Amino acid sequence: MKKKATRKSASKKQTPPKKKTPKKKTPKKKAVKKKTAKKGTAKKQGAKKKTTKKAVKKKAAPKKTAPKKAATKKTAAKKSAPKAAAAKKAVKKTSKNQGGAVEHPLQGKSTVFASSKTNEWQPYPLLRIVERKEVRQEMESRRDELDAQYEKAKIAYKILSKELDKQRKQREQKEGKKAKVKQKQLKDYGDVTGMAICFRTKYGLTVSPLQYVLMLNVANKKSMHELGQRKIDPLPTAINDTPVKVVQGTFELADSNTPIGINATGHGILDPPDPEESLIGGQPIAQASTPNKFGTLGIVFGENGANYGITNKHVAARPKKVIRLTESGSQQIGKVEKSIASGRTDDQTNEVYFCDASYLSLDLPKVPDVVKNVETVPYKIEGYDDLPSGMQLDIFFSNRIVDNHESNCPVYKFGARTGELKEGFLASTTAEVVIVSGPPKRNLLLAASELEGFLLPGDSGSLLLMKADVKDETSGDDKLVWMVIGIVFAQLQASSKVAFACQISQVIKRLQLDQLIDNSRLVSQWKPSKDTD
């Protein structure tokens, strides 16, 4: 009987809340009145307080939930309203003047290249990796626009160069303790080792739409926290509307200081010439006093029985004798007549161009009997004779500055260390590097390759060539030739993809080679050949 009684009593206790649940919304005002009354009669305690607390809790829950639901519905309705209106407007725009058919917004427009301009259909410029041939096609189609970009980039280049020069002088004064009075802390961008104007790249590959950027090399990239600790100012993201891209890298001269000889590990000369072989460009040479530090004889040229050669000053400097390195040893081939390794302002462009070059007067080797009858072959470079018959072209020299219109064209070189003809492309015609904390070498040509092995230590002195069209003096038609545009002297450390070269026109002018080279081979009016691939 007790069990039945307890069940009935339990059921009686549970039934009242069930009846009260549907009446939660109605007694809102009463609940408030009860609360105020209880505050006034604070003497009452015990069971009544417990029941009132329970009632407040039960009634408070619907108060919080009810307005939330109502608010969410209202806000959802408000948000959905403009979207629906915008969708209706978009439908009206697309369906207008289309005769019921939905037409693509870019239909009838040229979509060969991704445009840098945006519209309602394309809010951001499309980026896509392009091949070298496509780069040149886009350069031609957007010539005026890209020229304007390049002029802005040149201004940014000069602004930053002046600022970096100031910072270098400031560091020299602090290190030398020349300044007696403490100067105000100026900007310090840290150790910037190189700079170049080139097209924007992604993962080392050129992307379209083409855009000129200022690429800066630093010795070590640091985080913002590390820069703050070392009191180094972060480089600007853009200068004169030209984006700034920071990459890590330092530079060194592209000569070799390794033992001479064939080695499977890649040290030394890959393929030393035979002692009986003619003396031509592309062969390994060195100073007689330092035979282990070799470079490349760029080219042999001359007229009327006189023969000369071109290389870098850091490979062969005046007045030391020069030797050629062969399979059986070394042969003396001549001496240095004149050399330069500095920058000088050009009278026409008013720009400072750095040159590292020497020219040699060559003699026939006389020591071994087997080479007494060896004759030099002027205007020849090793590796180019191995090309198909259609590509065995005459070699000419550019007598003008190579500018941005020749960038991204294929270039070729034959170095004594690589031992074969290598192909790359002209990445920039306005570049500078700092080697071993010296003054910056400015207005250089930057050649690069997407593959390793384009330039190795020992290739210093090799010439940079490009296929070009030159007007024939007799017929007046264009003829395909090899055009020498630069002489290689520096490379990026820990990478064989990048080579830096001096402008050959500046080398010819400063070494007065126009008096030694046949004038018909010095050409000012030339252009990169369309037959570049």
mmCIF file with all atom_site columns, C-alpha atoms in Angstrom, residues 163-343:
data_model
loop_
_atom_site.group_PDB
_atom_site.id
_atom_site.type_symbol
_atom_site.label_atom_id
_atom_site.label_alt_id
_atom_site.label_comp_id
_atom_site.label_asym_id
_atom_site.label_entity_id
_atom_site.label_seq_id
_atom_site.pdbx_PDB_ins_code
_atom_site.Cartn_x
_atom_site.Cartn_y
_atom_site.Cartn_z
_atom_site.occupancy
_atom_site.B_iso_or_equiv
_atom_site.pdbx_formal_charge
_atom_site.auth_seq_id
_atom_site.auth_comp_id
_atom_site.auth_asym_id
_atom_site.auth_atom_id
_atom_site.pdbx_PDB_model_num
ATOM 1   C CA . GLU A 1 163 ? 69.096  55.444 -50.177 1.00 0.00 ? 163 GLU A CA 1
ATOM 2   C CA . LEU A 1 164 ? 71.251  52.316 -49.941 1.00 0.00 ? 164 LEU A CA 1
ATOM 3   C CA . ASP A 1 165 ? 74.378  54.351 -50.738 1.00 0.00 ? 165 ASP A CA 1
ATOM 4   C CA . LYS A 1 166 ? 73.573  56.689 -47.837 1.00 0.00 ? 166 LYS A CA 1
ATOM 5   C CA . GLN A 1 167 ? 73.101  53.753 -45.504 1.00 0.00 ? 167 GLN A CA 1
ATOM 6   C CA . ARG A 1 168 ? 76.424  52.185 -46.556 1.00 0.00 ? 168 ARG A CA 1
ATOM 7   C CA . LYS A 1 169 ? 78.276  55.439 -45.873 1.00 0.00 ? 169 LYS A CA 1
ATOM 8   C CA . GLN A 1 170 ? 76.579  55.731 -42.515 1.00 0.00 ? 170 GLN A CA 1
ATOM 9   C CA . ARG A 1 171 ? 77.698  52.209 -41.535 1.00 0.00 ? 171 ARG A CA 1
ATOM 10  C CA . GLU A 1 172 ? 81.251  52.944 -42.691 1.00 0.00 ? 172 GLU A CA 1
ATOM 11  C CA . GLN A 1 173 ? 81.369  56.053 -40.494 1.00 0.00 ? 173 GLN A CA 1
ATOM 12  C CA . LYS A 1 174 ? 80.152  54.108 -37.470 1.00 0.00 ? 174 LYS A CA 1
ATOM 13  C CA . GLU A 1 175 ? 82.603  51.282 -38.027 1.00 0.00 ? 175 GLU A CA 1
ATOM 14  C CA . GLY A 1 176 ? 85.524  53.661 -38.666 1.00 0.00 ? 176 GLY A CA 1
ATOM 15  C CA . LYS A 1 177 ? 84.485  55.933 -35.768 1.00 0.00 ? 177 LYS A CA 1
ATOM 16  C CA . LYS A 1 178 ? 84.952  58.976 -37.973 1.00 0.00 ? 178 LYS A CA 1
ATOM 17  C CA . ALA A 1 179 ? 81.850  60.706 -36.706 1.00 0.00 ? 179 ALA A CA 1
ATOM 18  C CA . LYS A 1 180 ? 82.672  62.406 -33.366 1.00 0.00 ? 180 LYS A CA 1
ATOM 19  C CA . VAL A 1 181 ? 79.091  63.502 -32.737 1.00 0.00 ? 181 VAL A CA 1
ATOM 20  C CA . LYS A 1 182 ? 76.381  60.889 -32.647 1.00 0.00 ? 182 LYS A CA 1
ATOM 21  C CA . GLN A 1 183 ? 74.167  61.265 -35.666 1.00 0.00 ? 183 GLN A CA 1
ATOM 22  C CA . LYS A 1 184 ? 70.443  60.743 -35.656 1.00 0.00 ? 184 LYS A CA 1
ATOM 23  C CA . GLN A 1 185 ? 69.415  57.192 -36.386 1.00 0.00 ? 185 GLN A CA 1
ATOM 24  C CA . LEU A 1 186 ? 68.666  56.990 -40.097 1.00 0.00 ? 186 LEU A CA 1
ATOM 25  C CA . LYS A 1 187 ? 66.934  54.194 -41.924 1.00 0.00 ? 187 LYS A CA 1
ATOM 26  C CA . ASP A 1 188 ? 68.838  50.941 -42.178 1.00 0.00 ? 188 ASP A CA 1
ATOM 27  C CA . TYR A 1 189 ? 67.553  48.259 -44.549 1.00 0.00 ? 189 TYR A CA 1
ATOM 28  C CA . GLY A 1 190 ? 70.315  45.849 -43.591 1.00 0.00 ? 190 GLY A CA 1
ATOM 29  C CA . ASP A 1 191 ? 72.587  44.027 -45.996 1.00 0.00 ? 191 ASP A CA 1
ATOM 30  C CA . VAL A 1 192 ? 71.013  44.413 -49.467 1.00 0.00 ? 192 VAL A CA 1
ATOM 31  C CA . THR A 1 193 ? 73.311  42.523 -51.848 1.00 0.00 ? 193 THR A CA 1
ATOM 32  C CA . GLY A 1 194 ? 71.581  42.956 -55.193 1.00 0.00 ? 194 GLY A CA 1
ATOM 33  C CA . MET A 1 195 ? 68.766  44.592 -57.102 1.00 0.00 ? 195 MET A CA 1
ATOM 34  C CA . ALA A 1 196 ? 67.162  44.139 -60.515 1.00 0.00 ? 196 ALA A CA 1
ATOM 35  C CA . ILE A 1 197 ? 64.162  45.285 -62.537 1.00 0.00 ? 197 ILE A CA 1
ATOM 36  C CA . CYS A 1 198 ? 62.421  42.206 -63.857 1.00 0.00 ? 198 CYS A CA 1
ATOM 37  C CA . PHE A 1 199 ? 58.984  40.727 -64.440 1.00 0.00 ? 199 PHE A CA 1
ATOM 38  C CA . ARG A 1 200 ? 56.955  39.337 -61.567 1.00 0.00 ? 200 ARG A CA 1
ATOM 39  C CA . THR A 1 201 ? 57.479  35.613 -61.010 1.00 0.00 ? 201 THR A CA 1
ATOM 40  C CA . LYS A 1 202 ? 55.777  32.835 -59.070 1.00 0.00 ? 202 LYS A CA 1
ATOM 41  C CA . TYR A 1 203 ? 57.909  29.888 -57.960 1.00 0.00 ? 203 TYR A CA 1
ATOM 42  C CA . GLY A 1 204 ? 60.675  31.262 -60.202 1.00 0.00 ? 204 GLY A CA 1
ATOM 43  C CA . LEU A 1 205 ? 58.452  31.316 -63.320 1.00 0.00 ? 205 LEU A CA 1
ATOM 44  C CA . THR A 1 206 ? 57.084  34.391 -65.116 1.00 0.00 ? 206 THR A CA 1
ATOM 45  C CA . VAL A 1 207 ? 53.357  34.992 -64.707 1.00 0.00 ? 207 VAL A CA 1
ATOM 46  C CA . SER A 1 208 ? 50.842  36.892 -66.826 1.00 0.00 ? 208 SER A CA 1
ATOM 47  C CA . PRO A 1 209 ? 49.680  39.667 -66.782 1.00 0.00 ? 209 PRO A CA 1
ATOM 48  C CA . LEU A 1 210 ? 53.264  40.913 -66.968 1.00 0.00 ? 210 LEU A CA 1
ATOM 49  C CA . GLN A 1 211 ? 54.286  43.435 -64.345 1.00 0.00 ? 211 GLN A CA 1
ATOM 50  C CA . TYR A 1 212 ? 57.688  44.952 -63.632 1.00 0.00 ? 212 TYR A CA 1
ATOM 51  C CA . VAL A 1 213 ? 58.878  44.562 -60.038 1.00 0.00 ? 213 VAL A CA 1
ATOM 52  C CA . LEU A 1 214 ? 61.971  45.586 -58.114 1.00 0.00 ? 214 LEU A CA 1
ATOM 53  C CA . MET A 1 215 ? 63.639  42.342 -57.019 1.00 0.00 ? 215 MET A CA 1
ATOM 54  C CA . LEU A 1 216 ? 65.980  42.812 -54.036 1.00 0.00 ? 216 LEU A CA 1
ATOM 55  C CA . ASN A 1 217 ? 68.543  40.315 -52.761 1.00 0.00 ? 217 ASN A CA 1
ATOM 56  C CA . VAL A 1 218 ? 69.442  40.218 -49.072 1.00 0.00 ? 218 VAL A CA 1
ATOM 57  C CA . ALA A 1 219 ? 72.107  38.145 -47.334 1.00 0.00 ? 219 ALA A CA 1
ATOM 58  C CA . ASN A 1 220 ? 69.554  36.582 -44.951 1.00 0.00 ? 220 ASN A CA 1
ATOM 59  C CA . LYS A 1 221 ? 65.806  37.051 -44.833 1.00 0.00 ? 221 LYS A CA 1
ATOM 60  C CA . LYS A 1 222 ? 64.553  37.881 -41.330 1.00 0.00 ? 222 LYS A CA 1
ATOM 61  C CA . SER A 1 223 ? 61.133  37.943 -39.697 1.00 0.00 ? 223 SER A CA 1
ATOM 62  C CA . MET A 1 224 ? 59.613  41.215 -38.481 1.00 0.00 ? 224 MET A CA 1
ATOM 63  C CA . HIS A 1 225 ? 60.456  40.226 -34.900 1.00 0.00 ? 225 HIS A CA 1
ATOM 64  C CA . GLU A 1 226 ? 64.121  39.601 -35.778 1.00 0.00 ? 226 GLU A CA 1
ATOM 65  C CA . LEU A 1 227 ? 64.307  42.877 -37.715 1.00 0.00 ? 227 LEU A CA 1
ATOM 66  C CA . GLY A 1 228 ? 62.978  44.739 -34.669 1.00 0.00 ? 228 GLY A CA 1
ATOM 67  C CA . GLN A 1 229 ? 65.534  43.107 -32.381 1.00 0.00 ? 229 GLN A CA 1
ATOM 68  C CA . ARG A 1 230 ? 68.406  44.019 -34.704 1.00 0.00 ? 230 ARG A CA 1
ATOM 69  C CA . LYS A 1 231 ? 67.018  47.535 -35.295 1.00 0.00 ? 231 LYS A CA 1
ATOM 70  C CA . ILE A 1 232 ? 66.710  46.954 -39.044 1.00 0.00 ? 232 ILE A CA 1
ATOM 71  C CA . ASP A 1 233 ? 63.933  48.715 -40.944 1.00 0.00 ? 233 ASP A CA 1
ATOM 72  C CA . PRO A 1 234 ? 61.723  46.512 -43.133 1.00 0.00 ? 234 PRO A CA 1
ATOM 73  C CA . LEU A 1 235 ? 62.011  47.176 -46.841 1.00 0.00 ? 235 LEU A CA 1
ATOM 74  C CA . PRO A 1 236 ? 59.037  48.999 -48.399 1.00 0.00 ? 236 PRO A CA 1
ATOM 75  C CA . THR A 1 237 ? 56.427  46.910 -50.186 1.00 0.00 ? 237 THR A CA 1
ATOM 76  C CA . ALA A 1 238 ? 56.414  49.312 -53.155 1.00 0.00 ? 238 ALA A CA 1
ATOM 77  C CA . ILE A 1 239 ? 58.345  52.326 -54.463 1.00 0.00 ? 239 ILE A CA 1
ATOM 78  C CA . ASN A 1 240 ? 56.852  54.697 -57.040 1.00 0.00 ? 240 ASN A CA 1
ATOM 79  C CA . ASP A 1 241 ? 53.978  52.226 -57.666 1.00 0.00 ? 241 ASP A CA 1
ATOM 80  C CA . THR A 1 242 ? 56.528  49.461 -58.364 1.00 0.00 ? 242 THR A CA 1
ATOM 81  C CA . PRO A 1 243 ? 56.141  46.365 -56.157 1.00 0.00 ? 243 PRO A CA 1
ATOM 82  C CA . VAL A 1 244 ? 59.214  45.243 -54.204 1.00 0.00 ? 244 VAL A CA 1
ATOM 83  C CA . LYS A 1 245 ? 60.040  41.537 -53.989 1.00 0.00 ? 245 LYS A CA 1
ATOM 84  C CA . VAL A 1 246 ? 62.694  40.385 -51.489 1.00 0.00 ? 246 VAL A CA 1
ATOM 85  C CA . VAL A 1 247 ? 64.672  37.183 -52.076 1.00 0.00 ? 247 VAL A CA 1
ATOM 86  C CA . GLN A 1 248 ? 67.714  35.731 -50.367 1.00 0.00 ? 248 GLN A CA 1
ATOM 87  C CA . GLY A 1 249 ? 71.091  35.542 -52.107 1.00 0.00 ? 249 GLY A CA 1
ATOM 88  C CA . THR A 1 250 ? 74.687  36.766 -52.222 1.00 0.00 ? 250 THR A CA 1
ATOM 89  C CA . PHE A 1 251 ? 77.086  36.975 -55.152 1.00 0.00 ? 251 PHE A CA 1
ATOM 90  C CA . GLU A 1 252 ? 80.652  36.051 -56.063 1.00 0.00 ? 252 GLU A CA 1
ATOM 91  C CA . LEU A 1 253 ? 82.996  36.178 -59.046 1.00 0.00 ? 253 LEU A CA 1
ATOM 92  C CA . ALA A 1 254 ? 82.543  33.266 -61.436 1.00 0.00 ? 254 ALA A CA 1
ATOM 93  C CA . ASP A 1 255 ? 86.180  32.157 -61.516 1.00 0.00 ? 255 ASP A CA 1
ATOM 94  C CA . SER A 1 256 ? 87.561  28.871 -60.242 1.00 0.00 ? 256 SER A CA 1
ATOM 95  C CA . ASN A 1 257 ? 90.183  28.230 -57.615 1.00 0.00 ? 257 ASN A CA 1
ATOM 96  C CA . THR A 1 258 ? 90.097  24.426 -57.828 1.00 0.00 ? 258 THR A CA 1
ATOM 97  C CA . PRO A 1 259 ? 92.846  22.051 -59.034 1.00 0.00 ? 259 PRO A CA 1
ATOM 98  C CA . ILE A 1 260 ? 93.117  21.684 -62.780 1.00 0.00 ? 260 ILE A CA 1
ATOM 99  C CA . GLY A 1 261 ? 92.118  18.381 -64.379 1.00 0.00 ? 261 GLY A CA 1
ATOM 100 C CA . ILE A 1 262 ? 89.154  16.163 -65.092 1.00 0.00 ? 262 ILE A CA 1
ATOM 101 C CA . ASN A 1 263 ? 87.367  15.051 -61.925 1.00 0.00 ? 263 ASN A CA 1
ATOM 102 C CA . ALA A 1 264 ? 84.159  13.048 -61.598 1.00 0.00 ? 264 ALA A CA 1
ATOM 103 C CA . THR A 1 265 ? 82.944  15.282 -58.802 1.00 0.00 ? 265 THR A CA 1
ATOM 104 C CA . GLY A 1 266 ? 82.720  18.250 -61.176 1.00 0.00 ? 266 GLY A CA 1
ATOM 105 C CA . HIS A 1 267 ? 85.793  20.156 -59.978 1.00 0.00 ? 267 HIS A CA 1
ATOM 106 C CA . GLY A 1 268 ? 88.258  21.430 -62.545 1.00 0.00 ? 268 GLY A CA 1
ATOM 107 C CA . ILE A 1 269 ? 87.840  21.663 -66.321 1.00 0.00 ? 269 ILE A CA 1
ATOM 108 C CA . LEU A 1 270 ? 85.211  19.410 -67.823 1.00 0.00 ? 270 LEU A CA 1
ATOM 109 C CA . ASP A 1 271 ? 86.872  18.980 -71.219 1.00 0.00 ? 271 ASP A CA 1
ATOM 110 C CA . PRO A 1 272 ? 90.358  20.533 -71.555 1.00 0.00 ? 272 PRO A CA 1
ATOM 111 C CA . PRO A 1 273 ? 91.385  21.226 -75.174 1.00 0.00 ? 273 PRO A CA 1
ATOM 112 C CA . ASP A 1 274 ? 93.961  19.193 -77.032 1.00 0.00 ? 274 ASP A CA 1
ATOM 113 C CA . PRO A 1 275 ? 97.349  20.954 -77.331 1.00 0.00 ? 275 PRO A CA 1
ATOM 114 C CA . GLU A 1 276 ? 97.048  20.782 -81.123 1.00 0.00 ? 276 GLU A CA 1
ATOM 115 C CA . GLU A 1 277 ? 93.630  22.399 -81.144 1.00 0.00 ? 277 GLU A CA 1
ATOM 116 C CA . SER A 1 278 ? 93.293  25.929 -82.525 1.00 0.00 ? 278 SER A CA 1
ATOM 117 C CA . LEU A 1 279 ? 93.032  28.774 -80.038 1.00 0.00 ? 279 LEU A CA 1
ATOM 118 C CA . ILE A 1 280 ? 89.381  29.920 -80.073 1.00 0.00 ? 280 ILE A CA 1
ATOM 119 C CA . GLY A 1 281 ? 86.817  31.277 -77.644 1.00 0.00 ? 281 GLY A CA 1
ATOM 120 C CA . GLY A 1 282 ? 85.468  29.093 -74.847 1.00 0.00 ? 282 GLY A CA 1
ATOM 121 C CA . GLN A 1 283 ? 88.815  27.563 -73.804 1.00 0.00 ? 283 GLN A CA 1
ATOM 122 C CA . PRO A 1 284 ? 90.233  27.696 -70.231 1.00 0.00 ? 284 PRO A CA 1
ATOM 123 C CA . ILE A 1 285 ? 92.904  30.322 -69.535 1.00 0.00 ? 285 ILE A CA 1
ATOM 124 C CA . ALA A 1 286 ? 94.644  31.648 -66.437 1.00 0.00 ? 286 ALA A CA 1
ATOM 125 C CA . GLN A 1 287 ? 97.458  33.870 -65.306 1.00 0.00 ? 287 GLN A CA 1
ATOM 126 C CA . ALA A 1 288 ? 100.817 32.141 -65.309 1.00 0.00 ? 288 ALA A CA 1
ATOM 127 C CA . SER A 1 289 ? 101.294 32.877 -61.614 1.00 0.00 ? 289 SER A CA 1
ATOM 128 C CA . THR A 1 290 ? 97.933  31.358 -60.551 1.00 0.00 ? 290 THR A CA 1
ATOM 129 C CA . PRO A 1 291 ? 97.197  28.399 -62.862 1.00 0.00 ? 291 PRO A CA 1
ATOM 130 C CA . ASN A 1 292 ? 94.590  26.922 -60.490 1.00 0.00 ? 292 ASN A CA 1
ATOM 131 C CA . LYS A 1 293 ? 92.409  30.018 -60.733 1.00 0.00 ? 293 LYS A CA 1
ATOM 132 C CA . PHE A 1 294 ? 91.133  29.714 -64.280 1.00 0.00 ? 294 PHE A CA 1
ATOM 133 C CA . GLY A 1 295 ? 88.470  31.435 -66.348 1.00 0.00 ? 295 GLY A CA 1
ATOM 134 C CA . THR A 1 296 ? 87.289  31.464 -69.963 1.00 0.00 ? 296 THR A CA 1
ATOM 135 C CA . LEU A 1 297 ? 88.721  33.047 -73.081 1.00 0.00 ? 297 LEU A CA 1
ATOM 136 C CA . GLY A 1 298 ? 85.581  34.713 -74.420 1.00 0.00 ? 298 GLY A CA 1
ATOM 137 C CA . ILE A 1 299 ? 86.489  35.027 -78.094 1.00 0.00 ? 299 ILE A CA 1
ATOM 138 C CA . VAL A 1 300 ? 89.473  35.372 -80.422 1.00 0.00 ? 300 VAL A CA 1
ATOM 139 C CA . PHE A 1 301 ? 89.317  38.205 -82.948 1.00 0.00 ? 301 PHE A CA 1
ATOM 140 C CA . GLY A 1 302 ? 91.650  40.198 -85.125 1.00 0.00 ? 302 GLY A CA 1
ATOM 141 C CA . GLU A 1 303 ? 92.560  41.388 -88.589 1.00 0.00 ? 303 GLU A CA 1
ATOM 142 C CA . ASN A 1 304 ? 95.663  41.387 -90.814 1.00 0.00 ? 304 ASN A CA 1
ATOM 143 C CA . GLY A 1 305 ? 97.440  38.631 -88.938 1.00 0.00 ? 305 GLY A CA 1
ATOM 144 C CA . ALA A 1 306 ? 97.022  40.213 -85.474 1.00 0.00 ? 306 ALA A CA 1
ATOM 145 C CA . ASN A 1 307 ? 94.983  38.224 -82.968 1.00 0.00 ? 307 ASN A CA 1
ATOM 146 C CA . TYR A 1 308 ? 93.387  39.342 -79.721 1.00 0.00 ? 308 TYR A CA 1
ATOM 147 C CA . GLY A 1 309 ? 91.200  37.860 -77.018 1.00 0.00 ? 309 GLY A CA 1
ATOM 148 C CA . ILE A 1 310 ? 88.638  39.044 -74.421 1.00 0.00 ? 310 ILE A CA 1
ATOM 149 C CA . THR A 1 311 ? 88.181  37.869 -70.843 1.00 0.00 ? 311 THR A CA 1
ATOM 150 C CA . ASN A 1 312 ? 87.627  39.342 -67.339 1.00 0.00 ? 312 ASN A CA 1
ATOM 151 C CA . LYS A 1 313 ? 90.164  41.363 -65.419 1.00 0.00 ? 313 LYS A CA 1
ATOM 152 C CA . HIS A 1 314 ? 89.856  39.053 -62.406 1.00 0.00 ? 314 HIS A CA 1
ATOM 153 C CA . VAL A 1 315 ? 90.840  36.183 -64.745 1.00 0.00 ? 315 VAL A CA 1
ATOM 154 C CA . ALA A 1 316 ? 93.791  37.962 -66.362 1.00 0.00 ? 316 ALA A CA 1
ATOM 155 C CA . ALA A 1 317 ? 95.109  41.358 -65.251 1.00 0.00 ? 317 ALA A CA 1
ATOM 156 C CA . ARG A 1 318 ? 97.859  43.522 -66.743 1.00 0.00 ? 318 ARG A CA 1
ATOM 157 C CA . PRO A 1 319 ? 100.810 43.014 -67.149 1.00 0.00 ? 319 PRO A CA 1
ATOM 158 C CA . LYS A 1 320 ? 100.953 39.316 -66.266 1.00 0.00 ? 320 LYS A CA 1
ATOM 159 C CA . LYS A 1 321 ? 101.358 36.615 -68.893 1.00 0.00 ? 321 LYS A CA 1
ATOM 160 C CA . VAL A 1 322 ? 98.410  34.390 -69.822 1.00 0.00 ? 322 VAL A CA 1
ATOM 161 C CA . ILE A 1 323 ? 98.437  30.620 -70.335 1.00 0.00 ? 323 ILE A CA 1
ATOM 162 C CA . ARG A 1 324 ? 96.020  28.179 -71.947 1.00 0.00 ? 324 ARG A CA 1
ATOM 163 C CA . LEU A 1 325 ? 95.241  25.006 -69.994 1.00 0.00 ? 325 LEU A CA 1
ATOM 164 C CA . THR A 1 326 ? 95.258  21.792 -72.038 1.00 0.00 ? 326 THR A CA 1
ATOM 165 C CA . GLU A 1 327 ? 95.154  18.035 -71.473 1.00 0.00 ? 327 GLU A CA 1
ATOM 166 C CA . SER A 1 328 ? 98.945  17.817 -71.228 1.00 0.00 ? 328 SER A CA 1
ATOM 167 C CA . GLY A 1 329 ? 99.672  20.996 -69.273 1.00 0.00 ? 329 GLY A CA 1
ATOM 168 C CA . SER A 1 330 ? 99.774  24.718 -69.971 1.00 0.00 ? 330 SER A CA 1
ATOM 169 C CA . GLN A 1 331 ? 100.836 26.857 -72.925 1.00 0.00 ? 331 GLN A CA 1
ATOM 170 C CA . GLN A 1 332 ? 101.696 30.516 -72.913 1.00 0.00 ? 332 GLN A CA 1
ATOM 171 C CA . ILE A 1 333 ? 99.396  32.301 -75.357 1.00 0.00 ? 333 ILE A CA 1
ATOM 172 C CA . GLY A 1 334 ? 100.072 36.015 -74.815 1.00 0.00 ? 334 GLY A CA 1
ATOM 173 C CA . LYS A 1 335 ? 99.791  38.868 -72.374 1.00 0.00 ? 335 LYS A CA 1
ATOM 174 C CA . VAL A 1 336 ? 97.245  41.393 -71.145 1.00 0.00 ? 336 VAL A CA 1
ATOM 175 C CA . GLU A 1 337 ? 97.291  44.731 -72.941 1.00 0.00 ? 337 GLU A CA 1
ATOM 176 C CA . LYS A 1 338 ? 94.606  46.632 -71.005 1.00 0.00 ? 338 LYS A CA 1
ATOM 177 C CA . SER A 1 339 ? 92.058  45.857 -68.288 1.00 0.00 ? 339 SER A CA 1
ATOM 178 C CA . ILE A 1 340 ? 89.229  47.567 -66.381 1.00 0.00 ? 340 ILE A CA 1
ATOM 179 C CA . ALA A 1 341 ? 87.154  46.668 -63.322 1.00 0.00 ? 341 ALA A CA 1
ATOM 180 C CA . SER A 1 342 ? 85.120  49.730 -62.381 1.00 0.00 ? 342 SER A CA 1
ATOM 181 C CA . GLY A 1 343 ? 82.038  51.754 -63.184 1.00 0.00 ? 343 GLY A CA 1
#
